[in-house]
């Protein structure tokens, strides 16, 4: 079948930046499965995959607008060092999960001084042009149960 809304897509992929550095790859965690059209992957990749079938290979470049968004400097925040559980162990590059009204957010420590810590709430790939090489391995319709759970069951997905 062709990839369309509510198809379960299984694919291998390699993601590179403008310089050709590998940012992510299915070689690490195995083939990746997701349900198309429920916000599980970035819009630019969904658009590129629509109409493709198992066996298709594609290379697609995606701007931040269709990827993880532009960087927003308003998401840089200074936080008192003592607000962290282990204030002595803080280092630039560490990532933390925070909970706020908008839900769970990942923040990255970008600066540390004796009093405060600067965290960046931008997605690590915000503002980055994304270059995907994709091989579609399998396409099938999602089951009712998968759609109600919002994730894929079985190989490459949830087991429960
Ligand atoms: Zn489930």
PDB file of N, CA, C and O in Angstrom, residues 77-107:
ATOM      1  N   UNK A  77      16.713  30.653  29.510  1.00  0.00           N
ATOM      2  CA  UNK A  77      16.216  31.021  30.829  1.00  0.00           C
ATOM      3  C   UNK A  77      17.337  30.875  31.847  1.00  0.00           C
ATOM      4  O   UNK A  77      18.073  29.893  31.819  1.00  0.00           O
ATOM      5  N   UNK A  78      17.424  31.841  32.759  1.00  0.00           N
ATOM      6  CA  UNK A  78      18.401  31.746  33.833  1.00  0.00           C
ATOM      7  C   UNK A  78      17.706  31.211  35.081  1.00  0.00           C
ATOM      8  O   UNK A  78      16.659  31.722  35.474  1.00  0.00           O
ATOM      9  N   UNK A  79      18.279  30.180  35.671  1.00  0.00           N
ATOM     10  CA  UNK A  79      17.658  29.515  36.817  1.00  0.00           C
ATOM     11  C   UNK A  79      18.667  29.502  37.960  1.00  0.00           C
ATOM     12  O   UNK A  79      19.847  29.228  37.734  1.00  0.00           O
ATOM     13  N   UNK A  80      18.223  29.814  39.210  1.00  0.00           N
ATOM     14  CA  UNK A  80      19.165  29.735  40.339  1.00  0.00           C
ATOM     15  C   UNK A  80      19.739  28.320  40.459  1.00  0.00           C
ATOM     16  O   UNK A  80      19.015  27.339  40.355  1.00  0.00           O
ATOM     17  N   UNK A  81      21.037  28.259  40.666  1.00  0.00           N
ATOM     18  CA  UNK A  81      21.728  26.976  40.713  1.00  0.00           C
ATOM     19  C   UNK A  81      21.135  26.041  41.775  1.00  0.00           C
ATOM     20  O   UNK A  81      21.076  24.824  41.591  1.00  0.00           O
ATOM     21  N   UNK A  82      20.700  26.618  42.877  1.00  0.00           N
ATOM     22  CA  UNK A  82      20.210  25.798  43.992  1.00  0.00           C
ATOM     23  C   UNK A  82      18.887  25.096  43.669  1.00  0.00           C
ATOM     24  O   UNK A  82      18.446  24.225  44.408  1.00  0.00           O
ATOM     25  N   UNK A  83      18.255  25.488  42.567  1.00  0.00           N
ATOM     26  CA  UNK A  83      17.004  24.830  42.199  1.00  0.00           C
ATOM     27  C   UNK A  83      17.232  23.422  41.646  1.00  0.00           C
ATOM     28  O   UNK A  83      16.298  22.658  41.486  1.00  0.00           O
ATOM     29  N   UNK A  84      18.483  23.092  41.356  1.00  0.00           N
ATOM     30  CA  UNK A  84      18.777  21.760  40.808  1.00  0.00           C
ATOM     31  C   UNK A  84      19.098  20.791  41.943  1.00  0.00           C
ATOM     32  O   UNK A  84      19.626  21.177  42.978  1.00  0.00           O
ATOM     33  N   UNK A  85      18.774  19.519  41.713  1.00  0.00           N
ATOM     34  CA  UNK A  85      18.991  18.486  42.723  1.00  0.00           C
ATOM     35  C   UNK A  85      20.472  18.338  43.076  1.00  0.00           C
ATOM     36  O   UNK A  85      20.825  18.165  44.229  1.00  0.00           O
ATOM     37  N   UNK A  86      21.327  18.370  42.047  1.00  0.00           N
ATOM     38  CA  UNK A  86      22.766  18.215  42.297  1.00  0.00           C
ATOM     39  C   UNK A  86      23.502  19.419  41.737  1.00  0.00           C
ATOM     40  O   UNK A  86      24.139  19.338  40.693  1.00  0.00           O
ATOM     41  N   UNK A  87      23.418  20.566  42.432  1.00  0.00           N
ATOM     42  CA  UNK A  87      23.974  21.804  41.871  1.00  0.00           C
ATOM     43  C   UNK A  87      25.468  21.717  41.586  1.00  0.00           C
ATOM     44  O   UNK A  87      25.974  22.413  40.716  1.00  0.00           O
ATOM     45  N   UNK A  88      26.195  20.847  42.300  1.00  0.00           N
ATOM     46  CA  UNK A  88      27.648  20.769  42.089  1.00  0.00           C
ATOM     47  C   UNK A  88      28.010  20.040  40.807  1.00  0.00           C
ATOM     48  O   UNK A  88      29.088  20.211  40.269  1.00  0.00           O
ATOM     49  N   UNK A  89      27.096  19.202  40.338  1.00  0.00           N
ATOM     50  CA  UNK A  89      27.420  18.335  39.201  1.00  0.00           C
ATOM     51  C   UNK A  89      27.013  18.939  37.861  1.00  0.00           C
ATOM     52  O   UNK A  89      27.137  18.297  36.836  1.00  0.00           O
ATOM     53  N   UNK A  90      26.541  20.189  37.884  1.00  0.00           N
ATOM     54  CA  UNK A  90      26.024  20.778  36.643  1.00  0.00           C
ATOM     55  C   UNK A  90      27.127  21.060  35.633  1.00  0.00           C
ATOM     56  O   UNK A  90      28.175  21.598  35.984  1.00  0.00           O
ATOM     57  N   UNK A  91      26.864  20.681  34.391  1.00  0.00           N
ATOM     58  CA  UNK A  91      27.841  20.924  33.330  1.00  0.00           C
ATOM     59  C   UNK A  91      27.124  21.350  32.069  1.00  0.00           C
ATOM     60  O   UNK A  91      26.002  20.918  31.804  1.00  0.00           O
ATOM     61  N   UNK A  92      27.791  22.167  31.280  1.00  0.00           N
ATOM     62  CA  UNK A  92      27.248  22.564  29.978  1.00  0.00           C
ATOM     63  C   UNK A  92      27.010  21.304  29.133  1.00  0.00           C
ATOM     64  O   UNK A  92      27.857  20.413  29.095  1.00  0.00           O
ATOM     65  N   UNK A  93      25.848  21.261  28.507  1.00  0.00           N
ATOM     66  CA  UNK A  93      25.528  20.115  27.650  1.00  0.00           C
ATOM     67  C   UNK A  93      24.572  19.133  28.309  1.00  0.00           C
ATOM     68  O   UNK A  93      23.970  18.299  27.628  1.00  0.00           O
ATOM     69  N   UNK A  94      24.425  19.210  29.639  1.00  0.00           N
ATOM     70  CA  UNK A  94      23.477  18.314  30.322  1.00  0.00           C
ATOM     71  C   UNK A  94      22.053  18.640  29.906  1.00  0.00           C
ATOM     72  O   UNK A  94      21.724  19.793  29.639  1.00  0.00           O
ATOM     73  N   UNK A  95      21.211  17.618  29.898  1.00  0.00           N
ATOM     74  CA  UNK A  95      19.806  17.835  29.555  1.00  0.00           C
ATOM     75  C   UNK A  95      18.913  17.405  30.705  1.00  0.00           C
ATOM     76  O   UNK A  95      19.190  16.437  31.402  1.00  0.00           O
ATOM     77  N   UNK A  96      17.847  18.181  30.906  1.00  0.00           N
ATOM     78  CA  UNK A  96      16.895  17.893  31.976  1.00  0.00           C
ATOM     79  C   UNK A  96      15.483  17.926  31.413  1.00  0.00           C
ATOM     80  O   UNK A  96      15.209  18.654  30.455  1.00  0.00           O
ATOM     81  N   UNK A  97      14.608  17.137  32.046  1.00  0.00           N
ATOM     82  CA  UNK A  97      13.190  17.208  31.721  1.00  0.00           C
ATOM     83  C   UNK A  97      12.530  18.151  32.705  1.00  0.00           C
ATOM     84  O   UNK A  97      12.740  18.041  33.899  1.00  0.00           O
ATOM     85  N   UNK A  98      11.758  19.096  32.195  1.00  0.00           N
ATOM     86  CA  UNK A  98      11.026  19.975  33.093  1.00  0.00           C
ATOM     87  C   UNK A  98       9.540  19.830  32.802  1.00  0.00           C
ATOM     88  O   UNK A  98       9.145  19.427  31.714  1.00  0.00           O
ATOM     89  N   UNK A  99       8.745  20.175  33.786  1.00  0.00           N
ATOM     90  CA  UNK A  99       7.299  20.056  33.673  1.00  0.00           C
ATOM     91  C   UNK A  99       6.715  21.450  33.826  1.00  0.00           C
ATOM     92  O   UNK A  99       7.007  22.130  34.798  1.00  0.00           O
ATOM     93  N   UNK A 100       5.968  21.904  32.852  1.00  0.00           N
ATOM     94  CA  UNK A 100       5.274  23.179  33.042  1.00  0.00           C
ATOM     95  C   UNK A 100       3.879  23.072  32.448  1.00  0.00           C
ATOM     96  O   UNK A 100       3.428  21.986  32.089  1.00  0.00           O
ATOM     97  N   UNK A 101       3.190  24.206  32.344  1.00  0.00           N
ATOM     98  CA  UNK A 101       1.803  24.204  31.889  1.00  0.00           C
ATOM     99  C   UNK A 101       1.681  23.605  30.484  1.00  0.00           C
ATOM    100  O   UNK A 101       0.654  23.031  30.129  1.00  0.00           O
ATOM    101  N   UNK A 102       2.741  23.731  29.682  1.00  0.00           N
ATOM    102  CA  UNK A 102       2.696  23.221  28.312  1.00  0.00           C
ATOM    103  C   UNK A 102       3.035  21.730  28.236  1.00  0.00           C
ATOM    104  O   UNK A 102       3.033  21.152  27.165  1.00  0.00           O
ATOM    105  N   UNK A 103       3.371  21.138  29.360  1.00  0.00           N
ATOM    106  CA  UNK A 103       3.711  19.721  29.363  1.00  0.00           C
ATOM    107  C   UNK A 103       5.187  19.510  29.617  1.00  0.00           C
ATOM    108  O   UNK A 103       5.852  20.376  30.182  1.00  0.00           O
ATOM    109  N   UNK A 104       5.685  18.349  29.209  1.00  0.00           N
ATOM    110  CA  UNK A 104       7.075  18.004  29.448  1.00  0.00           C
ATOM    111  C   UNK A 104       7.960  18.654  28.398  1.00  0.00           C
ATOM    112  O   UNK A 104       7.623  18.704  27.228  1.00  0.00           O
ATOM    113  N   UNK A 105       9.081  19.166  28.853  1.00  0.00           N
ATOM    114  CA  UNK A 105       9.988  19.862  27.958  1.00  0.00           C
ATOM    115  C   UNK A 105      11.412  19.423  28.294  1.00  0.00           C
ATOM    116  O   UNK A 105      11.739  19.197  29.458  1.00  0.00           O
ATOM    117  N   UNK A 106      12.238  19.299  27.275  1.00  0.00           N
ATOM    118  CA  UNK A 106      13.653  18.990  27.494  1.00  0.00           C
ATOM    119  C   UNK A 106      14.423  20.306  27.410  1.00  0.00           C
ATOM    120  O   UNK A 106      14.272  21.056  26.444  1.00  0.00           O
ATOM    121  N   UNK A 107      15.218  20.591  28.427  1.00  0.00           N
ATOM    122  CA  UNK A 107      16.062  21.783  28.373  1.00  0.00           C
ATOM    123  C   UNK A 107      17.523  21.353  28.424  1.00  0.00           C
ATOM    124  O   UNK A 107      17.861  20.322  28.999  1.00  0.00           O
TER     125      UNK A 107
END
